[in-house]
Amino acid sequence: MTDNSTYAPSSRQWQTIALRFGLYAILLLFALYYLMPLFVMITTSLKSLDEIRTGSLIALPRDVTFEAWRVAWSGACTGIKCEGLSPYFWNSVQLAVPAVVISTMIGALNGYVIAQWRFKGANIIFSLMLFGCFIPFQVVLLPMAKMLGLLNIAGTIPGLIFVHVIYGIGFTTLFFRNYYVSISQELVKAAKIDGAGFFRIFWSIFLPLSLPIIVVTVIWQFTQIWNDFLFGVSFSQAGTQPVTVALNNIVNSTTGVKAYNVDMAAAIIAGLPTLLVYIFAGKYFIRGLTAGSVKG
Amino acid sequence: MATILDNPILEIKNLDKNYGSLKILKDVNVAIEDGDFLVLVGPSGCGKSTLLNCIAGLEPITSGSIAIGGRDMTDISPKDRDIAMVFQSYALYPTMSVAKNITFGMKVRGVEKAKRDEKLAYVAKQLQIEPLLARRPGQLSGGQRQRVAMGRALVRDPKLFLFDEPLSNLDAKLRVEMRTEIKKLHRELNASMVYVTHDQIEAMTLATKIVVMKGGVVQQIGTPAEIYTHPANLFVADFMGSPAMNLVPSKAKKNGKGYSLTIERDDAAPLILKDDKAQNLPEDVIVGIRPEDIGDAQLRKGKGLQVSDCLVNVVEPAGADTYVLMGLGGKEVVARVQGETHASAGEMMPFTFNMAKVSYFDPKTGLRLN
Amino acid sequence: MTSWLEKQVPKIVLAPSFFGILIFVYGFIAWTAWVSFTKSKLLPKYDLVGTIQYDRLFASPRWDTAFENMFVFGGLFITIAMILGLLLAILLDQKIRTEGAIRTIYLYPMALSLIVTGTAWKWILNPGLGLQATIQSWGFESFTFDWLINPDKAIYAVTLAGVWQASGFVMALFLAGLRSVDSEIIKAAQVDGIPNYRIYSSIILPSMAPIFMSAFIVLAHLAIKSFDLVIALTGGGPGYATDLPATYMYTMAFSRGDVGQAASSAMIMMAVVFAIVVPYLYSELRAKNDG
């Protein structure tokens, strides 16, 4: 098809070429649609406020400045305090890491019991947990606020960890259960005859098998918890807020001039951890998304 | 049927197993001697695997008792029953090497390392799996996995070996090889084994004793020869043997001095076969005759063989044997004749019937009559 | 004795989660349900008085807007995301050489917090300096794109951002579905000379019914729970034009101190989710048990 002097494509082949071209054009157009907000966020965050006011939304920055990033990280105001996003970023880390670890461990054990040690009623318990994944959390906000008060962990990071663990168990259990249920029950039988007990079988046989589903679960839980806003805004107080809540406060803070470049830098900072996870472990991220929905 | 044994290695008495209101096993009584090779055979869902799991202690039983080596094991956990088990899926621990798979049990039991290595070396040599010891199960072929699973069982040196359809995941050729190997192993170790299969040929070739099951009920217990020649009922007759025993409705009648059976045919006058055993039969009976007991009269003659002409419907050569199909008593009847037969479809030809080996069944109860 | 304990271990391991879920999900739902039938205002009260909270709720114009928005937003969001997702999946299924990269680009918004998404779109859609100003500066002086500040249009701005976030995910679901169709059936159809578009419309799409169902459930679920996006993008405004039941509930619970209204609005959300999810879960579990 490269040498037109000896070979001229027929009209039918021209049609195919045109179709392919159109196809790629449409796909590219949509790629631009998805990338445009990210592009705008990045360029805006690198511009000065003056340039933003005078220039165009989609123009590249004339003078690249990281001032907005510095302010977003350590100087922007969330209400009264002006320490930037950094303390809240660490809040989110301190909150997400234990919550992810604990809920994943519980989910692994639960899934192991439900898939491999079936007992009467285990399936009912599983259905109850599964349904717990689907409730709108608004329905538990009020009593949870009261309960955290009773447990004396209201407005604290441990309180938020507790909430995320409780409402994460349903999904983590689902992930591990669906993974373990495809493993032959004969493995447990063989190990029982070998003399191993419940925990030994879990530790020596099932846990070493579980790396892929652990990665999926950890990524899912981390994304969920890091990106959470509802629990964060409902159950935290000044000083213990997670990064999403702080971001929203920065953006909607009414003090001072509207600093769009700082807003964008802050938004990127808040979104960066999950974005990095997606870039470096996208396969597992997608597997979690589809497992969490299709299998539900 | 149940015989009292002097020194049973396995003794199951009045075993019942229910899941809720569903009765999986009903009043099972089985006992075997030390060194026996017991095969539990039946169609899927007959309860044979459940029975094996009950013997292993992997499933609780509802009532009755199980003793192994003279010790009551009914409430003992699997690890203390002195058994080893080989599974259908092999159930090898996927993340452990072959060596670790084999020694895991000993490790759990706290056997010291030197002893573990010694036993591993011995078993690996016996099964010729020494080159595989460092590999993971995922890197092994089906046959190799099978050997490792056996190694894991052998290394325990148990009173009783349990096999749950261990060959069903292998291809046909390998299955035959491993069958022979298991049989050799049984002889060499002089071990006691319980083996579950749905394959009646496996049952016949391996067993010293067969239990045929259906719907959770034991149908017959006996040596392979007993089961083959004297099936206790229509189910066993039909299930054991391939091609299956021909089961043909017929009428038993007094015929002059002697007795005979009359089998209706669509394409000719009724077939009449003389047999004085018919004297003690009710009028309506089902005649059971193995394909090899019907022969080509031109090739096989002998005393006690009755000859009669039948219309050949289909001829299926299979090398050494040829299967000839004909219509008798409204059924398709198979005769297994020599390969060099001249039978051809659509023609009448004389067949021999070996009445000495015929079984009779009651059409109502299905039970054997002679 | 030890063997009895051994047998109970699995139950003991599952017990804390079971009781946790029982209390923190079902107990809490029951609590909220109970309170929604009381005269609770600033503090919860526990004597039942009937449906006055629900009467108040449906008499409130703000709730009316929120409730209606849920259907407008939910309906548009689900429909557009599904159509877009399906379209992109089919286009990507044509042996595209750069499929991996394109898929990555389409799906990344799903990794972002809705707060981040909302912040970004709030900037893009702001009429003063955003898209509208940019396009006007190119010479299209009369171009208006003021959804964000127009009370009649603001809910469409929320939809736009929501679709941007979720449609890539729907694409991934559908693409997996397209790939899971038995290739022999497709080959058979090609041998029969059936044109490509007919293979899609008559063979592949009908066999993907369960995927449509899952996508619908996930999107509906997202739509009903949507809270973060509205908060970040419009804050419920202008006025309360983009309120959703989720933001209404939050406002009642944490800003207005009206526990009764918060509880009853939460129960309505619950009921809507229930109506969608329960038949689905039921059929899923039954299918699993049959298999």
Short mmCIF file of C-alpha atoms in Angstrom, two decimals, chain A residues 20 23-24 26-41 44 52-58 106 109-111 113-114 117 119-120 122-123 125-147 151 162 166-167 169-170 173-174 177-178 197-199 223 226-230 233-235 244-245 247-248 251-252 258 260 263-264 266-268 270-272 274-275 278-279 285-286 289-290 292-296, chain C residues 6 9-11 13-14 17-18 20-26 28-29 31-33 35 44 46 84 87-88 90-92 94-98 102-116 119-124 126 129-131 134 137-138 160-161 163-165 167-169 172-173 176 211 214 217-218 221 224-228 231-233 245-247 249-250 253-254 258-260 262-263 266-267 269-270 273-274 277-278 280-281 284-285 288-289:
data_model
loop_
_atom_site.label_atom_id
_atom_site.label_comp_id
_atom_site.label_asym_id
_atom_site.label_seq_id
_atom_site.Cartn_x
_atom_site.Cartn_y
_atom_site.Cartn_z
CA ARG A 20 -9.65 3.63 10.58
CA LEU A 23 -11.79 5.82 14.48
CA TYR A 24 -8.41 7.02 15.70
CA ILE A 26 -12.57 9.96 17.69
CA LEU A 27 -10.48 8.03 20.19
CA LEU A 28 -7.94 10.85 20.26
CA LEU A 29 -10.66 13.43 20.76
CA PHE A 30 -11.94 11.58 23.79
CA ALA A 31 -8.41 11.20 25.11
CA LEU A 32 -8.18 14.99 24.98
CA TYR A 33 -11.49 15.30 26.81
CA TYR A 34 -10.23 13.11 29.63
CA LEU A 35 -6.80 14.73 29.75
CA MET A 36 -7.95 18.35 29.48
CA PRO A 37 -8.84 18.87 33.16
CA LEU A 38 -5.53 17.39 34.29
CA PHE A 39 -3.69 19.56 31.78
CA VAL A 40 -5.52 22.66 32.92
CA MET A 41 -4.84 21.84 36.56
CA THR A 44 -2.79 26.68 36.08
CA ILE A 52 -4.14 33.51 35.02
CA ARG A 53 -6.24 36.70 34.97
CA THR A 54 -4.84 37.92 31.70
CA GLY A 55 -4.17 34.70 29.84
CA SER A 56 -6.16 31.87 28.47
CA LEU A 57 -7.30 28.78 30.39
CA ILE A 58 -5.54 26.36 28.10
CA ILE A 106 -9.75 -8.78 58.73
CA LEU A 109 -9.42 -13.94 57.60
CA ASN A 110 -13.13 -13.48 56.95
CA GLY A 111 -12.81 -14.48 53.33
CA VAL A 113 -13.47 -18.62 56.82
CA ILE A 114 -16.38 -18.00 54.46
CA TRP A 117 -14.47 -23.29 56.40
CA PHE A 119 -20.45 -23.55 58.27
CA LYS A 120 -24.16 -23.22 58.55
CA ALA A 122 -21.77 -18.43 56.91
CA ASN A 123 -23.47 -17.57 53.66
CA ILE A 125 -23.37 -13.63 57.25
CA PHE A 126 -21.65 -13.06 53.91
CA SER A 127 -24.87 -11.74 52.35
CA LEU A 128 -25.31 -9.38 55.31
CA MET A 129 -21.77 -8.08 54.85
CA LEU A 130 -22.25 -7.74 51.12
CA PHE A 131 -25.35 -5.68 51.57
CA GLY A 132 -23.45 -3.51 54.02
CA CYS A 133 -21.25 -2.45 51.06
CA PHE A 134 -24.22 -0.93 49.32
CA ILE A 135 -25.89 1.18 51.95
CA PRO A 136 -25.71 4.94 51.53
CA PHE A 137 -23.49 5.90 54.43
CA GLN A 138 -25.74 8.85 55.25
CA VAL A 139 -27.95 6.36 57.01
CA VAL A 140 -25.26 5.61 59.60
CA LEU A 141 -23.80 9.09 60.04
CA LEU A 142 -25.91 10.19 62.97
CA PRO A 143 -25.64 7.09 65.15
CA MET A 144 -21.94 6.79 64.31
CA ALA A 145 -21.33 10.34 65.47
CA LYS A 146 -23.01 9.42 68.77
CA MET A 147 -21.12 6.14 69.01
CA LEU A 151 -16.23 5.54 72.70
CA PHE A 162 -12.34 2.77 63.24
CA ILE A 166 -15.92 -1.07 59.95
CA TYR A 167 -17.31 0.01 56.60
CA ILE A 169 -14.79 -4.97 55.96
CA GLY A 170 -17.62 -5.74 53.56
CA THR A 173 -14.18 -9.75 52.79
CA LEU A 174 -15.82 -9.87 49.38
CA ARG A 177 -13.85 -14.60 49.67
CA ASN A 178 -14.13 -14.49 45.89
CA GLY A 197 -4.86 -26.24 62.31
CA PHE A 198 -6.93 -23.24 61.24
CA PHE A 199 -4.26 -20.57 61.63
CA THR A 223 -8.08 4.67 47.14
CA TRP A 226 -7.68 8.43 50.78
CA ASN A 227 -10.44 9.82 48.56
CA ASP A 228 -13.13 9.70 51.23
CA PHE A 229 -14.77 12.98 52.06
CA LEU A 230 -18.05 12.14 53.77
CA VAL A 233 -15.94 15.91 56.99
CA SER A 234 -18.45 14.36 59.39
CA PHE A 235 -16.17 12.85 62.00
CA THR A 244 -9.77 15.97 50.98
CA VAL A 245 -11.54 18.00 53.61
CA LEU A 247 -8.58 20.79 50.07
CA ASN A 248 -12.24 21.66 50.04
CA VAL A 251 -10.83 26.09 47.77
CA ASN A 252 -13.87 27.47 49.54
CA LYS A 258 -9.11 33.71 45.12
CA TYR A 260 -6.76 29.55 41.52
CA ASP A 263 -6.31 25.62 44.42
CA MET A 264 -5.06 23.62 41.48
CA ALA A 266 -3.56 21.70 46.24
CA ALA A 267 -5.94 19.55 44.19
CA ILE A 268 -3.03 17.86 42.46
CA ALA A 270 -4.43 15.71 47.22
CA GLY A 271 -4.94 13.56 44.15
CA LEU A 272 -1.32 12.58 43.62
CA THR A 274 -4.00 7.70 44.29
CA LEU A 275 -2.96 8.87 40.84
CA TYR A 278 -3.10 4.09 39.45
CA ILE A 279 -0.10 4.77 37.22
CA PHE A 285 -6.60 -1.00 40.49
CA ILE A 286 -8.87 -1.97 37.59
CA LEU A 289 -12.86 -1.86 40.53
CA THR A 290 -14.35 -4.61 38.42
CA GLY A 292 -15.95 -4.72 43.51
CA SER A 293 -18.74 -4.14 41.06
CA VAL A 294 -19.22 -7.17 38.85
CA LYS A 295 -18.97 -9.68 41.61
CA GLY A 296 -21.00 -7.62 44.04
CA GLU C 6 -10.81 -26.30 67.26
CA VAL C 9 -12.27 -21.34 65.63
CA PRO C 10 -13.72 -20.31 62.24
CA LYS C 11 -16.87 -19.02 63.91
CA VAL C 13 -12.77 -15.53 63.88
CA LEU C 14 -15.81 -14.37 61.97
CA SER C 17 -16.96 -8.80 62.01
CA PHE C 18 -20.40 -10.28 62.17
CA GLY C 20 -19.59 -5.29 64.02
CA ILE C 21 -21.68 -5.33 60.86
CA LEU C 22 -24.78 -6.22 62.83
CA ILE C 23 -24.39 -3.20 65.11
CA PHE C 24 -22.75 -0.62 62.87
CA VAL C 25 -24.75 -1.35 59.76
CA TYR C 26 -28.04 -2.93 60.72
CA PHE C 28 -27.50 1.92 62.98
CA ILE C 29 -30.01 1.66 60.15
CA TRP C 31 -31.60 3.59 64.94
CA THR C 32 -31.91 6.04 62.07
CA ALA C 33 -35.23 4.50 61.03
CA VAL C 35 -35.40 8.42 64.97
CA PRO C 44 -32.53 12.69 69.17
CA TYR C 46 -37.03 8.31 71.14
CA LEU C 84 -20.30 6.88 26.33
CA LEU C 87 -19.29 3.57 22.61
CA LEU C 88 -15.70 3.89 23.76
CA ILE C 90 -16.73 -0.77 21.09
CA LEU C 91 -14.35 1.68 19.44
CA LEU C 92 -11.46 0.39 21.51
CA GLN C 94 -11.37 -2.65 16.98
CA LYS C 95 -7.79 -3.91 17.42
CA ILE C 96 -6.44 -0.46 18.26
CA ARG C 97 -2.66 -0.49 18.44
CA THR C 98 -2.36 1.98 21.31
CA ILE C 102 -5.81 5.04 25.61
CA ARG C 103 -7.46 2.85 28.22
CA THR C 104 -5.14 4.25 30.87
CA ILE C 105 -6.09 7.81 29.87
CA TYR C 106 -9.83 7.10 29.84
CA LEU C 107 -9.80 5.48 33.23
CA TYR C 108 -7.54 7.66 35.34
CA PRO C 109 -10.26 10.02 36.61
CA MET C 110 -11.67 7.09 38.57
CA ALA C 111 -8.56 7.15 40.74
CA LEU C 112 -9.18 10.74 41.80
CA SER C 113 -11.17 11.91 44.73
CA LEU C 114 -14.45 13.53 43.72
CA ILE C 115 -13.26 16.55 45.66
CA VAL C 116 -10.30 16.85 43.30
CA THR C 119 -12.19 21.46 42.25
CA ALA C 120 -10.81 21.04 38.75
CA TRP C 121 -14.15 21.39 37.00
CA LYS C 122 -15.11 24.30 39.19
CA TRP C 123 -12.10 26.12 37.81
CA ILE C 124 -12.71 25.06 34.20
CA ASN C 126 -16.10 29.27 36.09
CA LEU C 129 -11.72 32.97 33.65
CA GLY C 130 -12.59 29.44 32.55
CA LEU C 131 -13.75 27.84 29.35
CA THR C 134 -11.28 31.38 26.76
CA SER C 137 -11.35 35.44 23.75
CA TRP C 138 -11.00 33.45 20.53
CA LEU C 160 -20.69 16.73 33.22
CA ALA C 161 -18.04 16.30 35.91
CA VAL C 163 -19.61 11.59 33.61
CA TRP C 164 -16.01 12.64 33.16
CA GLN C 165 -15.08 10.77 36.30
CA SER C 167 -17.42 6.91 32.06
CA GLY C 168 -13.91 5.50 31.67
CA PHE C 169 -14.72 2.96 34.30
CA ALA C 172 -13.47 -0.78 31.19
CA LEU C 173 -16.41 -2.85 32.39
CA ALA C 176 -14.02 -6.72 29.66
CA ILE C 211 -22.56 -6.29 32.54
CA SER C 214 -23.58 -4.27 36.99
CA ILE C 217 -25.96 -0.76 39.72
CA VAL C 218 -22.55 0.82 40.21
CA HIS C 221 -25.13 3.66 43.58
CA ILE C 224 -27.38 8.31 44.97
CA LYS C 225 -24.38 8.63 47.24
CA SER C 226 -22.93 11.61 45.34
CA PHE C 227 -22.02 14.13 47.91
CA ASP C 228 -18.38 15.06 47.51
CA ILE C 231 -19.87 19.95 47.70
CA ALA C 232 -16.67 20.65 45.80
CA LEU C 233 -18.22 21.84 42.56
CA PRO C 245 -30.50 14.13 49.12
CA ALA C 246 -26.95 13.41 50.29
CA THR C 247 -26.11 17.09 50.74
CA MET C 249 -29.04 15.12 54.77
CA TYR C 250 -25.58 16.42 55.64
CA ALA C 253 -27.41 16.74 60.38
CA PHE C 254 -24.35 18.93 60.80
CA ASP C 258 -32.18 18.94 62.62
CA VAL C 259 -31.69 15.30 63.51
CA GLY C 260 -35.23 14.31 62.54
CA ALA C 262 -31.48 14.22 58.62
CA ALA C 263 -32.75 10.79 59.66
CA ALA C 266 -31.28 9.35 54.99
CA MET C 267 -34.05 6.75 55.16
CA MET C 269 -31.97 7.50 50.29
CA MET C 270 -31.76 4.08 51.86
CA VAL C 273 -30.82 2.19 47.13
CA PHE C 274 -32.78 -0.72 48.52
CA VAL C 277 -29.82 -3.10 44.90
CA VAL C 278 -31.90 -5.73 46.64
CA TYR C 280 -29.94 -7.36 42.02
CA LEU C 281 -28.21 -8.87 45.04
CA GLU C 284 -26.88 -12.67 42.11
CA LEU C 285 -26.89 -14.73 45.27
CA LYS C 288 -24.47 -18.33 42.81
CA ASN C 289 -26.28 -20.84 44.98
#
